[in-house]
CSV table of C-alpha atoms and ligand atoms in Angstrom, one decimal:
chain,number,residue,atom,x,y,z
A,14,UNK,CA,191.7,53.5,9.5
A,15,UNK,CA,189.3,50.9,10.9
A,16,UNK,CA,188.0,51.7,14.4
A,17,UNK,CA,187.5,48.5,16.4
A,18,UNK,CA,186.9,47.9,20.1
A,19,UNK,CA,187.8,44.4,21.2
A,20,UNK,CA,185.6,43.1,24.0
A,21,UNK,CA,186.0,40.0,26.2
A,22,UNK,CA,183.2,38.9,28.4
A,23,UNK,CA,183.9,37.0,31.7
A,24,UNK,CA,180.8,35.4,33.2
A,25,UNK,CA,178.1,34.2,30.9
A,26,UNK,CA,175.4,32.9,33.3
A,27,UNK,CA,171.9,34.1,33.8
A,28,UNK,CA,172.9,37.7,33.1
A,29,UNK,CA,176.2,37.7,31.2
A,30,UNK,CA,175.0,34.9,28.9
A,31,UNK,CA,171.7,36.7,28.2
A,32,UNK,CA,171.8,40.5,28.4
A,33,UNK,CA,175.5,41.1,27.8
A,34,UNK,CA,175.9,38.5,25.1
A,35,UNK,CA,172.8,39.6,23.3
A,36,UNK,CA,173.8,43.3,23.5
A,37,UNK,CA,177.3,42.5,22.2
A,38,UNK,CA,175.7,40.4,19.4
A,39,UNK,CA,173.8,43.5,18.2
A,40,UNK,CA,176.9,45.6,18.5
A,41,UNK,CA,179.0,43.1,16.6
A,42,UNK,CA,176.5,43.3,13.7
A,43,UNK,CA,175.3,46.8,13.6
A,44,UNK,CA,177.4,49.0,15.9
A,45,UNK,CA,176.3,51.4,18.5
A,46,UNK,CA,174.6,54.1,16.4
A,47,UNK,CA,171.1,52.7,16.8
A,48,UNK,CA,171.2,52.8,20.6
A,49,UNK,CA,172.5,56.3,21.1
A,50,UNK,CA,169.3,58.5,21.1
A,51,UNK,CA,167.9,56.3,23.8
A,52,UNK,CA,170.5,57.7,26.2
A,53,UNK,CA,170.6,61.2,24.9
A,54,UNK,CA,173.8,60.8,22.9
A,55,UNK,CA,172.4,61.0,19.4
A,56,UNK,CA,174.7,63.9,18.6
A,57,UNK,CA,177.5,61.3,18.3
A,58,UNK,CA,175.6,58.9,16.0
A,59,UNK,CA,177.7,59.9,12.9
A,60,UNK,CA,181.0,59.9,14.9
A,61,UNK,CA,180.4,56.5,16.4
A,62,UNK,CA,178.6,54.7,13.6
A,63,UNK,CA,181.9,53.5,12.0
A,64,UNK,CA,183.2,52.0,15.3
A,65,UNK,CA,183.2,48.2,15.2
A,66,UNK,CA,182.6,46.1,18.3
A,67,UNK,CA,184.3,42.7,18.2
A,68,UNK,CA,183.6,40.1,20.9
A,69,UNK,CA,186.9,38.3,20.8
A,70,UNK,CA,186.5,36.1,23.9
A,71,UNK,CA,184.0,34.7,26.3
A,72,UNK,CA,185.0,33.0,29.6
A,73,UNK,CA,183.2,31.1,32.3
A,74,UNK,CA,184.0,28.8,35.1
A,75,UNK,CA,183.5,25.5,33.2
A,76,UNK,CA,184.5,24.5,29.6
A,77,UNK,CA,180.9,23.5,28.8
A,78,UNK,CA,179.3,26.8,29.7
A,79,UNK,CA,182.1,28.7,27.9
A,80,UNK,CA,181.4,26.6,24.7
A,81,UNK,CA,177.7,27.1,25.1
A,82,UNK,CA,178.1,30.9,25.2
A,83,UNK,CA,180.5,30.7,22.3
A,84,UNK,CA,178.1,28.7,20.2
A,85,UNK,CA,175.2,31.0,21.0
A,86,UNK,CA,177.1,34.0,19.9
A,87,UNK,CA,178.1,32.3,16.7
A,88,UNK,CA,174.5,31.3,16.0
A,89,UNK,CA,173.4,34.9,16.5
A,90,UNK,CA,176.2,36.7,14.6
A,91,UNK,CA,178.1,34.2,12.5
A,92,UNK,CA,181.2,35.3,14.5
A,93,UNK,CA,182.9,32.9,17.0
A,94,UNK,CA,184.7,34.4,20.0
A,95,UNK,CA,187.4,32.4,21.6
A,96,UNK,CA,186.3,30.4,24.7
A,97,UNK,CA,188.2,30.4,27.9
A,98,UNK,CA,187.4,28.8,31.3
A,99,UNK,CA,188.8,28.2,34.7
A,100,UNK,CA,189.1,30.0,38.1
A,101,UNK,CA,190.7,33.1,36.7
A,102,UNK,CA,190.3,32.9,32.9
A,103,UNK,CA,190.7,36.7,32.7
A,104,UNK,CA,194.4,36.2,33.2
A,105,UNK,CA,194.6,34.0,30.2
A,106,UNK,CA,192.5,36.4,28.1
A,107,UNK,CA,194.6,39.4,29.1
A,108,UNK,CA,197.8,37.5,28.3
A,109,UNK,CA,196.7,36.0,25.1
A,110,UNK,CA,194.9,39.0,23.7
A,111,UNK,CA,197.2,41.9,24.5
A,112,UNK,CA,195.3,44.4,22.4
A,113,UNK,CA,192.0,43.9,24.2
A,114,UNK,CA,190.1,47.2,24.8
A,115,UNK,CA,187.3,46.2,27.1
A,116,UNK,CA,186.8,43.5,29.7
A,117,UNK,CA,183.1,43.0,30.5
A,118,UNK,CA,182.7,41.4,34.0
A,119,UNK,CA,179.5,39.4,34.8
A,120,UNK,CA,181.0,37.0,37.3
A,121,UNK,CA,179.2,36.4,40.7
A,122,UNK,CA,179.1,39.4,43.1
A,123,UNK,CA,182.2,38.4,45.1
A,124,UNK,CA,184.3,37.9,41.9
A,125,UNK,CA,184.3,41.3,40.3
A,126,UNK,CA,187.4,43.0,41.9
A,127,UNK,CA,189.9,40.4,40.7
A,128,UNK,CA,189.1,40.6,37.0
A,129,UNK,CA,188.6,44.4,37.2
A,130,UNK,CA,192.0,45.0,38.7
A,131,UNK,CA,193.7,42.6,36.4
A,132,UNK,CA,192.2,44.4,33.4
A,133,UNK,CA,193.1,47.9,34.6
A,134,UNK,CA,196.7,46.7,35.3
A,135,UNK,CA,196.9,45.8,31.6
A,136,UNK,CA,195.5,49.1,30.4
A,137,UNK,CA,192.1,47.6,29.6
A,138,UNK,CA,188.8,49.5,30.1
A,139,UNK,CA,186.1,47.8,32.2
A,140,UNK,CA,182.3,47.4,32.0
A,141,UNK,CA,181.2,45.6,35.1
A,142,UNK,CA,178.1,44.2,36.6
A,143,UNK,CA,176.8,45.7,39.8
A,144,UNK,CA,177.8,45.8,42.6
A,145,UNK,CA,181.2,47.0,41.4
A,146,UNK,CA,182.6,45.2,44.5
A,147,UNK,CA,181.4,44.3,48.0
A,148,UNK,CA,184.0,46.3,50.0
A,149,UNK,CA,184.9,50.0,50.1
A,150,UNK,CA,188.6,49.3,50.2
A,151,UNK,CA,188.4,47.3,47.0
A,152,UNK,CA,186.4,50.2,45.5
A,153,UNK,CA,189.3,52.5,46.4
A,154,UNK,CA,191.8,50.2,44.8
A,155,UNK,CA,189.7,50.1,41.6
A,156,UNK,CA,189.4,53.8,41.5
A,157,UNK,CA,193.1,54.4,42.1
A,158,UNK,CA,194.1,51.9,39.3
A,159,UNK,CA,191.6,53.4,36.9
A,160,UNK,CA,192.7,57.0,37.6
A,161,UNK,CA,196.4,56.1,37.3
A,162,UNK,CA,195.9,54.8,33.8
A,163,UNK,CA,193.1,57.1,32.7
A,164,UNK,CA,190.7,54.1,32.1
A,165,UNK,CA,187.0,53.8,32.3
A,166,UNK,CA,185.2,51.5,34.7
A,167,UNK,CA,181.5,51.7,33.9
A,168,UNK,CA,179.1,50.0,36.2
A,169,UNK,CA,175.9,48.5,34.9
A,170,UNK,CA,173.4,50.5,36.9
A,171,UNK,CA,170.5,50.1,34.6
A,172,UNK,CA,167.8,51.5,36.9
A,173,UNK,CA,169.1,55.0,36.2
A,174,UNK,CA,168.0,54.5,32.6
A,175,UNK,CA,164.4,53.4,33.2
A,176,UNK,CA,162.4,56.1,31.5
A,177,UNK,CA,160.3,56.6,34.6
A,178,UNK,CA,163.4,57.1,36.7
A,179,UNK,CA,164.9,59.6,34.2
A,180,UNK,CA,161.6,61.5,34.6
A,181,UNK,CA,162.0,61.5,38.4
A,182,UNK,CA,165.6,62.6,38.2
A,183,UNK,CA,165.0,65.4,35.7
A,184,UNK,CA,161.6,66.6,36.7
A,185,UNK,CA,159.6,65.0,39.5
A,186,UNK,CA,162.1,65.3,42.3
A,187,UNK,CA,161.9,69.1,41.8
A,188,UNK,CA,158.1,69.0,42.0
A,189,UNK,CA,157.9,66.9,45.2
A,190,UNK,CA,160.4,69.1,47.1
A,191,UNK,CA,162.9,68.2,49.8
A,192,UNK,CA,162.9,64.4,50.1
A,193,UNK,CA,161.8,63.1,53.5
A,194,UNK,CA,161.5,59.3,53.4
A,195,UNK,CA,160.9,56.4,51.0
A,196,UNK,CA,161.0,52.7,50.3
A,197,UNK,CA,162.6,50.7,47.5
A,198,UNK,CA,162.0,47.0,47.1
A,199,UNK,CA,163.3,44.3,44.8
A,200,UNK,CA,162.0,40.8,45.5
A,201,UNK,CA,163.7,38.0,43.5
A,202,UNK,CA,162.3,34.6,42.7
A,203,UNK,CA,163.1,31.6,45.0
A,204,UNK,CA,164.6,29.8,42.0
A,205,UNK,CA,167.6,32.2,41.8
A,206,UNK,CA,168.6,31.2,45.4
A,207,UNK,CA,167.8,27.5,45.2
A,208,UNK,CA,168.7,26.7,41.6
A,209,UNK,CA,170.4,29.4,39.5
A,210,UNK,CA,173.1,30.7,41.7
A,211,UNK,CA,175.8,28.6,43.3
A,212,UNK,CA,177.0,31.6,45.2
A,213,UNK,CA,174.1,32.7,47.4
A,214,UNK,CA,176.1,31.8,50.6
A,215,UNK,CA,178.7,34.3,49.5
A,216,UNK,CA,176.2,37.1,49.0
A,217,UNK,CA,172.8,38.2,50.3
A,218,UNK,CA,169.7,39.7,48.8
A,219,UNK,CA,170.7,43.3,49.7
A,220,UNK,CA,174.3,43.0,48.3
A,221,UNK,CA,172.8,41.3,45.2
A,222,UNK,CA,170.0,43.7,44.2
A,223,UNK,CA,170.0,46.5,46.8
A,224,UNK,CA,172.8,48.3,44.8
A,225,UNK,CA,170.2,49.0,42.1
A,226,UNK,CA,168.3,51.2,44.4
A,227,UNK,CA,171.1,52.7,46.5
A,228,UNK,CA,172.7,53.8,43.2
A,229,UNK,CA,169.4,55.2,41.9
A,230,UNK,CA,168.8,57.2,45.0
A,231,UNK,CA,172.4,58.5,44.9
A,232,UNK,CA,171.9,59.4,41.2
A,233,UNK,CA,168.8,61.4,42.0
A,234,UNK,CA,170.1,63.5,44.9
A,235,UNK,CA,174.0,63.0,45.0
A,236,UNK,CA,173.7,62.9,48.7
A,237,UNK,CA,176.0,60.6,50.7
A,238,UNK,CA,174.9,58.2,53.5
A,239,UNK,CA,175.4,59.3,57.1
A,240,UNK,CA,174.1,56.2,58.9
A,241,UNK,CA,172.4,52.9,58.4
A,242,UNK,CA,171.0,49.9,60.2
A,243,UNK,CA,170.3,46.5,58.8
A,244,UNK,CA,168.6,43.2,59.7
A,245,UNK,CA,168.2,39.9,57.9
A,246,UNK,CA,166.2,36.7,58.2
A,247,UNK,CA,167.0,33.0,57.6
A,248,UNK,CA,163.9,30.8,57.6
A,249,UNK,CA,163.2,29.6,54.1
A,250,UNK,CA,166.5,28.8,52.5
A,251,UNK,CA,167.8,26.8,55.5
A,252,UNK,CA,164.9,24.3,54.7
A,253,UNK,CA,166.9,23.5,51.6
A,254,UNK,CA,170.2,23.4,53.5
A,255,UNK,CA,171.3,26.7,52.1
A,256,UNK,CA,172.9,28.8,54.8
A,257,UNK,CA,172.1,32.2,53.4
A,258,UNK,CA,169.8,35.1,54.2
A,259,UNK,CA,166.3,34.9,52.8
A,260,UNK,CA,165.7,38.6,53.1
A,261,UNK,CA,167.6,41.8,54.2
A,262,UNK,CA,166.2,45.2,55.1
A,263,UNK,CA,168.4,48.2,55.3
A,264,UNK,CA,167.5,51.7,56.3
A,265,UNK,CA,169.9,54.3,55.1
A,266,UNK,CA,169.9,58.0,56.3
A,267,UNK,CA,171.4,60.4,53.8
A,268,UNK,CA,173.1,63.8,54.4
A,269,UNK,CA,170.1,65.6,52.8
A,270,UNK,CA,167.8,64.2,55.4
A,271,UNK,CA,166.2,61.5,53.3
A,272,UNK,CA,165.6,58.2,55.2
A,273,UNK,CA,165.2,55.3,52.7
A,274,UNK,CA,164.2,51.7,53.5
A,275,UNK,CA,165.6,49.1,51.1
A,276,UNK,CA,163.8,45.7,51.2
A,277,UNK,CA,165.2,42.8,49.3
A,278,UNK,CA,164.6,39.0,49.2
A,279,UNK,CA,165.3,36.1,46.9
A,280,UNK,CA,162.5,33.8,48.2
A,281,UNK,CA,159.5,34.9,46.2
A,282,UNK,CA,157.4,31.8,45.4
A,283,UNK,CA,157.0,30.8,41.7
A,284,UNK,CA,153.3,31.6,41.9
A,285,UNK,CA,154.1,35.4,41.8
A,286,UNK,CA,152.8,36.8,38.5
A,287,UNK,CA,156.0,38.5,37.3
A,288,UNK,CA,159.7,37.7,37.0
A,289,UNK,CA,160.5,39.9,40.1
A,290,UNK,CA,158.6,42.3,42.2
A,291,UNK,CA,160.1,45.8,42.3
A,292,UNK,CA,159.4,49.4,42.8
A,293,UNK,CA,160.1,52.5,44.9
A,294,UNK,CA,158.4,55.6,46.4
A,295,UNK,CA,159.7,58.8,47.9
A,296,UNK,CA,157.7,61.3,49.9
A,297,UNK,CA,158.9,64.8,49.7
A,298,UNK,CA,158.0,68.0,51.6
A,299,UNK,CA,155.6,68.9,48.7
A,300,UNK,CA,154.5,65.7,47.2
A,301,UNK,CA,155.2,62.1,46.5
A,302,UNK,CA,156.4,59.9,43.6
A,303,UNK,CA,155.4,56.2,43.3
A,304,UNK,CA,156.9,53.9,40.7
A,305,UNK,CA,155.9,50.3,40.4
A,306,UNK,CA,158.5,48.8,38.2
A,307,UNK,CA,157.0,45.4,37.7
A,308,UNK,CA,153.3,46.0,37.4
A,309,UNK,CA,153.0,48.9,35.0
A,310,UNK,CA,149.4,48.3,34.3
A,311,UNK,CA,150.3,45.6,31.7
A,312,UNK,CA,148.8,42.2,32.7
A,313,UNK,CA,147.3,39.2,30.8
A,314,UNK,CA,145.9,35.7,31.4
A,315,UNK,CA,144.8,33.0,29.1
A,316,UNK,CA,143.2,29.5,29.3
A,317,UNK,CA,145.8,27.1,30.6
A,318,UNK,CA,147.9,29.9,32.2
A,319,UNK,CA,147.5,32.2,35.2
A,320,UNK,CA,147.8,36.0,35.3
A,321,UNK,CA,151.2,37.4,34.3
A,322,UNK,CA,152.8,40.8,34.3
A,323,UNK,CA,155.8,41.9,32.4
A,324,UNK,CA,158.3,44.8,32.5
A,325,UNK,CA,158.8,45.4,28.8
A,326,UNK,CA,161.0,48.4,29.5
A,327,UNK,CA,164.0,46.4,30.8
A,328,UNK,CA,164.8,44.5,27.6
A,329,UNK,CA,162.5,43.7,24.7
A,330,UNK,CA,162.7,42.2,21.2
A,331,UNK,CA,161.7,44.5,18.4
A,332,UNK,CA,161.0,42.6,15.3
A,333,UNK,CA,163.0,43.7,12.3
A,334,UNK,CA,161.4,43.4,8.8
A,335,UNK,CA,163.5,40.3,8.2
A,336,UNK,CA,162.0,38.6,11.2
A,337,UNK,CA,165.0,38.8,13.4
A,338,UNK,CA,164.9,40.9,16.6
A,339,UNK,CA,166.7,44.0,17.8
A,340,UNK,CA,167.4,44.0,21.5
A,341,UNK,CA,166.6,47.3,23.3
A,342,UNK,CA,165.6,48.6,26.7
A,343,UNK,CA,167.1,50.3,29.7
A,344,UNK,CA,169.0,47.0,30.5
A,345,UNK,CA,171.0,47.6,27.3
A,346,UNK,CA,171.2,51.4,27.8
A,347,UNK,CA,173.4,51.1,30.8
A,348,UNK,CA,175.9,49.2,28.8
A,349,UNK,CA,175.6,51.6,25.9
A,350,UNK,CA,176.7,54.6,28.0
A,351,UNK,CA,179.9,52.9,29.1
A,352,UNK,CA,180.8,51.7,25.7
A,353,UNK,CA,180.1,55.1,24.2
A,354,UNK,CA,182.4,56.7,26.7
A,355,UNK,CA,185.1,54.2,26.0
A,356,UNK,CA,184.7,54.8,22.2
A,357,UNK,CA,185.1,58.5,22.8
A,358,UNK,CA,188.2,58.0,24.8
A,359,UNK,CA,189.8,55.7,22.3
A,360,UNK,CA,188.8,57.4,19.1
A,361,UNK,CA,187.9,61.1,19.8
A,362,UNK,CA,190.5,62.3,22.2
A,363,UNK,CA,188.2,62.4,25.3
A,364,UNK,CA,189.5,61.5,28.7
A,365,UNK,CA,188.2,59.6,31.7
A,366,UNK,CA,187.5,62.9,33.4
A,367,UNK,CA,185.7,64.5,30.4
A,368,UNK,CA,183.4,61.5,30.1
A,369,UNK,CA,182.6,61.2,33.8
A,370,UNK,CA,179.1,62.6,33.5
A,371,UNK,CA,178.1,60.1,30.9
A,372,UNK,CA,177.9,56.8,32.7
A,373,UNK,CA,177.8,55.3,36.2
A,374,UNK,CA,181.4,55.7,37.4
A,375,UNK,CA,183.5,53.8,39.8
A,376,UNK,CA,183.6,56.9,42.0
A,377,UNK,CA,179.8,56.9,42.2
A,378,UNK,CA,179.6,53.1,42.7
A,379,UNK,CA,182.0,53.5,45.7
A,380,UNK,CA,179.1,55.0,47.7
A,381,UNK,CA,177.1,51.9,47.1
A,382,UNK,CA,180.1,49.7,48.0
A,383,UNK,CA,180.4,51.6,51.3
A,384,UNK,CA,176.7,51.0,52.0
A,385,UNK,CA,176.9,47.3,51.0
A,386,UNK,CA,180.0,46.8,53.1
A,387,UNK,CA,178.7,48.4,56.3
A,388,UNK,CA,175.2,46.8,55.9
A,389,UNK,CA,176.7,43.3,55.7
A,390,UNK,CA,178.6,43.8,59.0
A,391,UNK,CA,175.6,45.4,60.8
A,392,UNK,CA,173.2,42.8,59.5
A,393,UNK,CA,175.4,39.9,60.8
A,394,UNK,CA,175.8,41.5,64.2
A,395,UNK,CA,172.1,42.3,64.5
A,396,UNK,CA,171.3,38.7,63.4
A,397,UNK,CA,173.5,37.3,66.1
A,398,UNK,CA,172.2,39.7,68.8
A,399,UNK,CA,168.5,39.0,67.8
A,400,UNK,CA,169.2,35.3,68.3
A,401,UNK,CA,170.5,36.1,71.8
A,402,UNK,CA,167.4,38.1,72.6
A,403,UNK,CA,169.3,41.4,72.6
A,404,UNK,CA,167.4,43.2,69.9
A,405,UNK,CA,168.8,44.8,66.7
A,406,UNK,CA,170.6,47.8,68.1
A,407,UNK,CA,173.8,47.9,65.9
A,408,UNK,CA,174.1,50.6,63.2
A,409,UNK,CA,176.8,52.2,61.1
A,410,UNK,CA,177.9,55.8,60.8
A,411,UNK,CA,179.6,57.4,57.8
A,412,UNK,CA,181.4,60.7,57.7
A,413,UNK,CA,184.6,62.6,57.0
A,414,UNK,CA,186.3,60.5,59.7
A,415,UNK,CA,185.5,57.2,57.9
A,416,UNK,CA,183.0,54.5,58.7
A,417,UNK,CA,182.1,53.2,62.2
A,418,UNK,CA,180.1,50.2,63.3
A,419,UNK,CA,178.2,51.3,66.4
A,420,UNK,CA,177.6,48.4,68.8
A,421,UNK,CA,176.0,49.4,72.2
A,422,UNK,CA,176.3,45.7,73.3
A,423,UNK,CA,180.0,46.3,73.8
A,424,UNK,CA,179.6,49.3,76.1
A,425,UNK,CA,181.4,47.5,79.0
A,426,UNK,CA,184.6,47.3,76.8
A,427,UNK,CA,184.8,51.0,76.3
A,428,UNK,CA,184.3,53.6,73.5
A,429,UNK,CA,186.6,52.0,71.0
A,430,UNK,CA,184.6,48.8,71.1
A,431,UNK,CA,181.3,50.5,70.8
A,432,UNK,CA,182.6,52.7,67.9
A,433,UNK,CA,184.7,50.4,65.8
A,434,UNK,CA,186.3,52.2,62.9
A,435,UNK,CA,186.2,50.0,59.8
A,436,UNK,CA,187.4,52.6,57.4
A,437,UNK,CA,189.5,55.7,58.0
A,438,UNK,CA,189.1,57.8,54.8
A,439,UNK,CA,186.3,60.4,54.2
A,440,UNK,CA,183.3,58.6,52.6
B,59,NAD,N1,172.2,44.2,36.1
B,59,NAD,C1,171.3,43.3,36.5
B,59,NAD,O1,170.1,43.5,36.5
B,59,NAD,C2,171.7,42.0,37.0
B,59,NAD,C3,170.8,40.9,37.0
B,59,NAD,C4,171.3,39.7,37.4
B,59,NAD,C5,172.6,39.6,37.8
B,59,NAD,N2,173.4,40.6,37.8
B,59,NAD,C6,174.8,40.5,38.2
B,59,NAD,O2,175.6,39.8,37.3
B,59,NAD,C7,176.6,39.0,37.9
B,59,NAD,C8,176.4,37.6,37.5
B,59,NAD,O3,175.1,37.2,37.9
B,59,NAD,P1,174.4,36.0,37.1
B,59,NAD,O4,173.0,36.1,37.5
B,59,NAD,O5,174.7,35.9,35.7
B,59,NAD,O6,175.1,34.7,37.9
B,59,NAD,P2,175.2,33.2,37.4
B,59,NAD,O7,175.6,32.4,38.6
B,59,NAD,O8,174.1,32.8,36.6
B,59,NAD,O9,176.5,33.3,36.4
B,59,NAD,C9,177.8,33.5,36.8
B,59,NAD,C10,178.8,33.3,35.7
B,59,NAD,O10,180.1,33.6,36.1
B,59,NAD,C11,180.9,32.5,35.8
B,59,NAD,N3,181.9,32.3,36.8
B,59,NAD,C12,181.9,31.9,38.1
B,59,NAD,N4,183.1,31.9,38.6
B,59,NAD,C13,183.9,32.3,37.6
B,59,NAD,C14,185.3,32.4,37.6
B,59,NAD,N5,186.1,32.2,38.6
B,59,NAD,N6,185.9,32.8,36.4
B,59,NAD,C15,185.1,33.1,35.3
B,59,NAD,N7,183.8,32.9,35.3
B,59,NAD,C16,183.2,32.5,36.5
B,59,NAD,C17,180.0,31.3,35.7
B,59,NAD,O11,180.5,30.2,35.0
B,59,NAD,C18,178.7,31.9,35.1
B,59,NAD,O12,178.9,32.0,33.7
B,59,NAD,C19,176.4,39.2,39.4
B,59,NAD,O13,177.3,40.2,39.9
B,59,NAD,C20,175.0,39.8,39.5
B,59,NAD,O14,174.8,40.6,40.6
B,59,NAD,C21,173.0,41.8,37.4
């Protein structure tokens, strides 16, 4: 019996149209076997080698971009997926392709929940871009729907699969001892905010790229947040009439005592020597780890061009003997783990539960959703109070009794106003 997994991709912009589409192009032609040892799953190479991956549809907002993605895929593979477009093209896909196995979601940050829930309702597994969603209640809905149907929701948290980070998780964190404090930063180019994304006003730099780091820290220590505070600034993008935060800084305190500062912006000038600036460091009771993810000691310059750095670990082209390129890197690895888990569930009798250690799950992503959700509220209140000359005194507290926004500016209104409960389930 032929084993095939049918995939549909919604969202084929900067990320979906590049990383997802290229990864699915390699899967379409060669299957998943060649990727498995990279993520420690080589023992399944023989089992999964016969599985065929078929990109049956690609969907975007406009007809033109959908056709572009369709044409690119055909050029790379000789196979033409169906093209869909519109405000909710996932509904058309799910209706017209009832035997779909996987919906891959790479729509803008605020448009993940709808397609994820629609797919789960139809019994379709999901591979989604980060953040899974921007709100902890939506995270709960997704988890409930996935559990009820035994479906996988795998979240593309690729920082977990950076070889340097795997080393921290498996070895170095034990050497540096109990974590005390640290910083994680990801600074995006101005171009994404002023040109690439039409949705910057519906997101912010922390919601957009902070989840990479909050998830990584959670994957190292499995310790939940207990409190946070957040501030943001609006000075650069307003010059271009864009009413969005330039930068957001969030400090999260975790139950294990670690205090992490997350610094994000999307206003890095084009003169910066790499695509993004990123890294993290953690000080422990017995040592420290530093990881510069952008400048890894690899830099060049040449006549007619300035100095450049490059992170070749994320994705890279490996030239095949026939001159074409294989596409590998930790950016692909985080898709591989979810697809391997789905393959095991569909063809090898595994379950959602038995595969949970294999990939970044919806339950784990819920922690990041809780942080993103609370940070957005705290950030907005602190922004407003800072403008009024009242300082940035708002914070959030997480616990068994839910999530509270703590706003001392409302002391005259009583305790319920100072401690506003925004979520009443244990985090
Ligand atoms: N894992 C990573 O490193 C990484 C990097 C960049 C972006 N992302 C994430 O990927 C997602 C997409 O980001 P991007 O950079 O590709 O953004 P983008 O704006 O370049 O692309 C968005 C895509 O979604 C489509 N779209 C918008 N509204 C839609 C709708 N209603 N229905 C169907 N399609 C719709 C657009 O047509 C476009 O194809 C975001 O959630 C982002 O956070 C992840």
